[in-house]
XYZ file of C-alpha atoms in Angstrom:
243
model
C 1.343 89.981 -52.276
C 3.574 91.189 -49.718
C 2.679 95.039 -51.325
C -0.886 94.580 -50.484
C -2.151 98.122 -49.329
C 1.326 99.878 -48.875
C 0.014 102.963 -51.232
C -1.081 105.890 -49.086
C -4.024 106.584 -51.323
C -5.550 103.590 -50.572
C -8.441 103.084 -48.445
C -7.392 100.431 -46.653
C -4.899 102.848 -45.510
C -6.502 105.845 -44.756
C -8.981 104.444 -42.882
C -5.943 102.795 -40.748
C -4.619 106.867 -40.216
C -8.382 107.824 -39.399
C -8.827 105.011 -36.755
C -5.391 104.840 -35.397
C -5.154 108.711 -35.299
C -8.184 108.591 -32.375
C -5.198 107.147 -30.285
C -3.026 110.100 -31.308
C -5.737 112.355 -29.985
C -7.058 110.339 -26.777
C -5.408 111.269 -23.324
C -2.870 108.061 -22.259
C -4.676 105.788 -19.724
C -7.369 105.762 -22.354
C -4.776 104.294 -24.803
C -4.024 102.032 -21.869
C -7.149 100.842 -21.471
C -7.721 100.135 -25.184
C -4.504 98.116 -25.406
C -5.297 95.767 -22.838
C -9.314 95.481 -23.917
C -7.818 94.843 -27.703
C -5.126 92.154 -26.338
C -6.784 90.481 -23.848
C -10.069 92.224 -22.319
C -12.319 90.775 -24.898
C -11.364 87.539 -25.096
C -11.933 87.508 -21.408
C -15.737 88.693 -21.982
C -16.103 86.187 -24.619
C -15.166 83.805 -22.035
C -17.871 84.835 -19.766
C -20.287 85.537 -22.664
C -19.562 81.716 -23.215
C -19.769 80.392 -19.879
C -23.133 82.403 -19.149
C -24.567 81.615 -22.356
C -24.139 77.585 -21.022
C -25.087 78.632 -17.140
C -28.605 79.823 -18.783
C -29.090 77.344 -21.487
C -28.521 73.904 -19.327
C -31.037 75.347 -17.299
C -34.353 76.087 -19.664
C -36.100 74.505 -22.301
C -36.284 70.898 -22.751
C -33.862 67.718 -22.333
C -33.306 67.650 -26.058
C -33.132 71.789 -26.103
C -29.804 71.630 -23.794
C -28.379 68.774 -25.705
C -28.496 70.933 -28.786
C -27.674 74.044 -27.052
C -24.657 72.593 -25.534
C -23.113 70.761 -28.380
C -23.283 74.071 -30.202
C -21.547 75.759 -26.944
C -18.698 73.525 -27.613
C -18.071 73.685 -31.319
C -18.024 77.513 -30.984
C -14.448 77.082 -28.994
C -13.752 74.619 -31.774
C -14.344 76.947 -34.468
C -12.137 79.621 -32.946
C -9.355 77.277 -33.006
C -9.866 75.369 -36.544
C -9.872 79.130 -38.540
C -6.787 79.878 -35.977
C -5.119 76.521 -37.734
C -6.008 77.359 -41.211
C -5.151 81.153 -40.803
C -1.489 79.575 -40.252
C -0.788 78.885 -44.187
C -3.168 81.887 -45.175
C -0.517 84.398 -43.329
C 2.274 82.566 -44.535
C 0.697 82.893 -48.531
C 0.118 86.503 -48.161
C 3.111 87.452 -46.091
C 1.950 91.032 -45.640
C 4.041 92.515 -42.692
C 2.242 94.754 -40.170
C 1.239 98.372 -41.224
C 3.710 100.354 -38.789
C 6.540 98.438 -40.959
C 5.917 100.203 -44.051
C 3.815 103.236 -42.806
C 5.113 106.487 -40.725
C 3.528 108.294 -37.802
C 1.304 105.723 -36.567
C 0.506 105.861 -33.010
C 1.414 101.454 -32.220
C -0.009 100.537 -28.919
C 1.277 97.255 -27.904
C 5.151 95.816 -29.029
C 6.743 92.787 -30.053
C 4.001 91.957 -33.001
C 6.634 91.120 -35.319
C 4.640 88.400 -37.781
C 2.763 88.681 -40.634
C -0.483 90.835 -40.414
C -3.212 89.332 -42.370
C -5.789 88.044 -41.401
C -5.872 88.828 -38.013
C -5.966 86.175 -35.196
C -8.140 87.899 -32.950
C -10.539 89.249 -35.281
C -11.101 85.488 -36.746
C -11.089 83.646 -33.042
C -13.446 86.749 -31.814
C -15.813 86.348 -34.805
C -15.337 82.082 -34.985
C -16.777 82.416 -31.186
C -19.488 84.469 -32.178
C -20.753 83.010 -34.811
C -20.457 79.712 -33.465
C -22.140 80.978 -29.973
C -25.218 81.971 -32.071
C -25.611 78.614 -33.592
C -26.387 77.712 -30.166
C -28.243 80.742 -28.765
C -29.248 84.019 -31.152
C -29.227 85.968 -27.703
C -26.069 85.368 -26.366
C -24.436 84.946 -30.337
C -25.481 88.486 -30.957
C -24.091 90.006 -27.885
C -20.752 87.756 -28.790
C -20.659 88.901 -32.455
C -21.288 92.674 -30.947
C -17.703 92.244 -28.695
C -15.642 90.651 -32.030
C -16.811 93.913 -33.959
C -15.390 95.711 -30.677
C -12.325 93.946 -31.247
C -11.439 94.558 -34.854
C -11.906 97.735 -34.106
C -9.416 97.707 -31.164
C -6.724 95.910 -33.339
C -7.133 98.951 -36.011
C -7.404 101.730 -32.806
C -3.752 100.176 -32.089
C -1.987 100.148 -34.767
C -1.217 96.521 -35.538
C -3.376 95.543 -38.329
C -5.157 97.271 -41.857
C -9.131 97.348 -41.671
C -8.673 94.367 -44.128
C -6.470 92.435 -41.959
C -9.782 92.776 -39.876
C -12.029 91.921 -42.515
C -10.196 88.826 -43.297
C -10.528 87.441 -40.063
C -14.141 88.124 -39.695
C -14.897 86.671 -42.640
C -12.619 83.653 -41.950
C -13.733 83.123 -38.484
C -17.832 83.043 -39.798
C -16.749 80.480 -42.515
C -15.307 78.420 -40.583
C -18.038 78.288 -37.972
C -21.102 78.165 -40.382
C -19.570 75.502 -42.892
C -18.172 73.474 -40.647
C -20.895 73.579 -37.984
C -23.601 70.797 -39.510
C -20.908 68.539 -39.399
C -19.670 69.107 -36.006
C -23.522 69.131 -34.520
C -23.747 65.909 -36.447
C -20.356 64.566 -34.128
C -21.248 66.528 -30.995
C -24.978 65.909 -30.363
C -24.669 62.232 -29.656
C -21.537 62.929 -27.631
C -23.063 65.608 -25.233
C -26.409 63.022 -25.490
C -24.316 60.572 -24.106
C -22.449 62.967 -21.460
C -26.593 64.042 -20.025
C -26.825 60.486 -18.935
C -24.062 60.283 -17.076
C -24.869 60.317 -13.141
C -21.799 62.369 -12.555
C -21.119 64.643 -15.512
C -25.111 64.952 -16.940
C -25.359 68.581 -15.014
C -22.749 69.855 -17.481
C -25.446 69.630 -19.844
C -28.719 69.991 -17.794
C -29.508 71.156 -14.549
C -30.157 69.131 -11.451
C -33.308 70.958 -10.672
C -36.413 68.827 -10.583
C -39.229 69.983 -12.997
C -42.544 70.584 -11.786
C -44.986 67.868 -13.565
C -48.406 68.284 -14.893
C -51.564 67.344 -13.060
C -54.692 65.880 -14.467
C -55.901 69.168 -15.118
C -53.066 70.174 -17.351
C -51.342 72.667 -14.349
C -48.229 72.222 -12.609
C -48.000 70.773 -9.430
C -45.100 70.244 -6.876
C -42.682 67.211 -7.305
C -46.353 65.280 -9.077
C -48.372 65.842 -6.373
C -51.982 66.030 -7.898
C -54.024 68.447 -6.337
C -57.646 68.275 -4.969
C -60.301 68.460 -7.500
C -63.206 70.548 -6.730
C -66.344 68.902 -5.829
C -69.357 69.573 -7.407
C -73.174 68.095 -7.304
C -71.942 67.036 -4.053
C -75.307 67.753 -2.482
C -77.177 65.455 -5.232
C -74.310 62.966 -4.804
C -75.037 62.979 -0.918
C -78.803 62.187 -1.360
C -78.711 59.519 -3.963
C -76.708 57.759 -1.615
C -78.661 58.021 1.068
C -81.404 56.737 -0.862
């Protein structure tokens, strides 16, 4: 399998010349810029994507809502690094070496990527993340999803992996998250149940802020305090009694 996509008439192939030639093209601190966002740029804003995403969700909703919320917040990490694990025998299988080994005139942005190229490890992690995030919150899942499309497309922009490289590891990275992730809701609700209880770790899961309780008249009041009720008859109420 190692002569997987080597023909230059195949797609897979001249879409790589088509994307990778933009670098040929684009002046060099763009190329700069590119090579870091595709090494390590994106995986930083998944980070922050990921802490936000728990910053917002521990916050709204109820008790039970951040429970769930969290425990998905953790498995998406999880998934990331399970389809990173099973990628390892997958790469070793295929063995297909990276595309500036067996292709001329490529424009390679970054050096030393020496291994195997399919599927490619950031395109599953980026994708696991995503996927994974939006089991826990469509919003922020979306917007993660959005930056591991960004990133396939950085890995092909530099030269160090075929479209299908990329497509492998998207496709990897969502499998991994969606079939695994009943089970591992099933193992990490009751964990990050137990972890809101705690005196001492419980705002990891929900916040600290007190919520406003309702009065007898179904509205909010501050910390429980009922408010006054309006009076009314009162002047009937006086006279009686009087009487």
């Amino acid at each position: 399998m190692a002569g997987l996509a080597l023909d230059g008439s195949n797609p897979d192939v001249s879409l790589l010349y088509d994307i990778n030639g933009l670098a040929k093209s684009a002046p060099t601190w763009f190329d700069r810029v590119m090579e870091f966002v595709g090494e390590y740029g994106i995986m930083l804003g998944m980070a922050l994507v990921v802490l936000w995403c728990w910053w917002s969700v521990r916050r709204r909703g109820t008790a039970d809502d951040s429970v769930t919320a969290v425990a998905g917040i953790v498995w998406a990490p999880l998934a990331a690094g399970i389809a990173l694990l099973i990628n390892i025998p997958i790469r070793g299988f295929v063995e297909r070496p990276r595309p500036f080994r067996d292709h001329q005139g490529l424009d390679v942005l970054v050096d030393g990527k020496n291994d195997f190229s399919f599927v490619s490890d950031h395109a599953t992690m980026a994708m696991a993340l995503g996927v994974g995030l939006f089991v826990a919150n469509r919003k922020f899942g979306i917007a993660a999803i959005a930056l591991a499309l960004l990133e396939g497309f950085c890995r092909i922009y530099m030269g160090v992996h075929y479209p299908t490289d990329v497509i492998g590891g998207f496709a990897l990275g969502t499998a991994a998250a969606l079939l695994l992730a009943p089970l591992a809701m099933m193992l990490l609700t009751p964990l990050v149940a137990a972890v809101s209880r705690s005196d001492r770790l419980g705002w990891l899961v929900r916040s600290r802020r007190p919520e406003p309780s309702a009065t007898a008249d179904g509205r909010a009041g501050a910390f429980g305090i009922p408010e006054p009720r309006p009076r009314t008859g009162g002047g009937d109420g006086e006279k009686g009694l009087a009487a």
